[in-house]
GROMACS .gro file of C-alpha atoms in nm:
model
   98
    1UNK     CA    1   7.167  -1.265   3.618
    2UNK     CA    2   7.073  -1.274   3.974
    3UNK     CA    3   7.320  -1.011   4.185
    4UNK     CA    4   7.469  -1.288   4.390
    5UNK     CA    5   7.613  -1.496   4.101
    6UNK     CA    6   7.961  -1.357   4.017
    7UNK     CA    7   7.974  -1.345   3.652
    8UNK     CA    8   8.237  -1.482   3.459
    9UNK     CA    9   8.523  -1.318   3.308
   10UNK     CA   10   8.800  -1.369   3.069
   11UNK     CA   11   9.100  -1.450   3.247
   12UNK     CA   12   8.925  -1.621   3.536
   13UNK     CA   13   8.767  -2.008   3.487
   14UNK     CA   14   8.538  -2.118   3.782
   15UNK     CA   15   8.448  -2.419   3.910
   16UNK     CA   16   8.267  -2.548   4.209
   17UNK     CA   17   8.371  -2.186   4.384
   18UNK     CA   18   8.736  -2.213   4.252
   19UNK     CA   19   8.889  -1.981   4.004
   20UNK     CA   20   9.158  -2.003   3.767
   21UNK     CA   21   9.311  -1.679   3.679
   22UNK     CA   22   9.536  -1.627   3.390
   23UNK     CA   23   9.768  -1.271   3.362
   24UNK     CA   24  10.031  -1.184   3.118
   25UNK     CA   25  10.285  -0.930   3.209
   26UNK     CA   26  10.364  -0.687   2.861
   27UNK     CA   27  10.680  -0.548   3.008
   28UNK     CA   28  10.849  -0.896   3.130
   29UNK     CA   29  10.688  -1.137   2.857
   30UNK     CA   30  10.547  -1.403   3.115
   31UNK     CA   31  10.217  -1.535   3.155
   32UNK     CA   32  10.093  -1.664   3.463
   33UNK     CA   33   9.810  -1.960   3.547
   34UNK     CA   34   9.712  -1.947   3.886
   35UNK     CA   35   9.549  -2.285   3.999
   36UNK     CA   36   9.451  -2.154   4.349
   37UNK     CA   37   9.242  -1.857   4.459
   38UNK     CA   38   9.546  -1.730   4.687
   39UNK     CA   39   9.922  -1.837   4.779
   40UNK     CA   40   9.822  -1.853   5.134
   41UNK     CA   41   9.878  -2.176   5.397
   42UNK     CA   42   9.913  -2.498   5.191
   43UNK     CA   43   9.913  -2.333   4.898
   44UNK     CA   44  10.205  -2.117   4.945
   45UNK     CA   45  10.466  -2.120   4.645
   46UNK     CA   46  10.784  -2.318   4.788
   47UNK     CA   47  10.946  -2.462   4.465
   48UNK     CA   48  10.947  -2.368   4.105
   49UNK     CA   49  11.074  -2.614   3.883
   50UNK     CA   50  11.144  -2.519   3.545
   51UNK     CA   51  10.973  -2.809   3.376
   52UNK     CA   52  10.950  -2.761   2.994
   53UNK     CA   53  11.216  -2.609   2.716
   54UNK     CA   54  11.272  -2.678   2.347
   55UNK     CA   55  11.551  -2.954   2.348
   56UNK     CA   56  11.672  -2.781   1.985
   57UNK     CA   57  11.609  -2.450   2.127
   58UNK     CA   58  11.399  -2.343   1.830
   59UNK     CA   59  11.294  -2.053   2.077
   60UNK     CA   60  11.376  -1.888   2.431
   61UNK     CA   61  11.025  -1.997   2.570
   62UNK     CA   62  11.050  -2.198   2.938
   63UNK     CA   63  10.769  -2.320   3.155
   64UNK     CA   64  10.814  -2.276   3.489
   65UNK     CA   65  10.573  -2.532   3.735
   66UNK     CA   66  10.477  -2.362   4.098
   67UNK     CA   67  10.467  -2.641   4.387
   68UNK     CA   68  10.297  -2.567   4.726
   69UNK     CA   69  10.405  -2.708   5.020
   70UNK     CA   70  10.280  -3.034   4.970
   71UNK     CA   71  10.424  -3.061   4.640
   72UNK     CA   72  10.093  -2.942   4.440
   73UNK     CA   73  10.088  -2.797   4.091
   74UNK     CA   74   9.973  -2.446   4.197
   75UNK     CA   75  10.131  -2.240   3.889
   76UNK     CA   76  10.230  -2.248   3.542
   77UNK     CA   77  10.480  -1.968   3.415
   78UNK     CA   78  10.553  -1.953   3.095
   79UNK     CA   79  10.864  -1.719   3.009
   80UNK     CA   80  10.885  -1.538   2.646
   81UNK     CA   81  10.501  -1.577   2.657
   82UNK     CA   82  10.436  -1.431   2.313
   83UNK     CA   83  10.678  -1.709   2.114
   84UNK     CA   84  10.538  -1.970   2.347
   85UNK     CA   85  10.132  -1.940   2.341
   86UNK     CA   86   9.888  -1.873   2.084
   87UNK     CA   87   9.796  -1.537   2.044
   88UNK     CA   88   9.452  -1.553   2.128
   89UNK     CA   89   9.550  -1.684   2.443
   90UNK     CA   90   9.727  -1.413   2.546
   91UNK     CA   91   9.432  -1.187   2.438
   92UNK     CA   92   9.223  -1.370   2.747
   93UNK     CA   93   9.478  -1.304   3.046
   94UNK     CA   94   9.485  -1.042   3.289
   95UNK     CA   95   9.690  -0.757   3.149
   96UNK     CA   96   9.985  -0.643   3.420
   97UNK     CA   97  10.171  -0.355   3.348
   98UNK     CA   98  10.047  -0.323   2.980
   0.00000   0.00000   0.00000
């Protein structure tokens, strides 16, 4: 592969020079879906809107959507990660504070 083309990893998803970047934090149980390269300008996080919860509450698992200023998705949080996603997708994130 030439040196100038970034190679792909993992926990990042790219597209026409954009990247998607998935993490999971160990300690806290979230995983994170960043939609944006950065949180900067128009893309900074003003709102999080809990969007998604078992209405029999089978399980603790919430999914949190981040809105930017213009009220774009930018984020998806998902709280008790490990009851809420496949395994195998947490094996692909980003591991923070493992």
């Amino acid at each position: 592969m030439p040196p100038t083309e970034r190679q792909r990893t993992p926990t990042e998803l790219q597209r026409k020079g954009r990247t998607m970047r998935m993490t999971y934090d160990d300690k806290a149980d979230v995983a994170y879906i960043a939609l944006v390269d950065e949180f900067t300008g128009d893309f900074t996080i003003v709102q999080s809107v809990t969007g998604l919860r078992h209405p029999e509450g089978i399980n603790p698992v919430e999914i949190a959507l981040d809105l930017d200023v213009k009220g774009r998705l930018v984020g998806i949080k998902i709280l008790h990660a490990k009851q809420g996603v496949p395994p195998e997708f947490l094996t692909l994130c980003e591991r923070i504070n493992p």
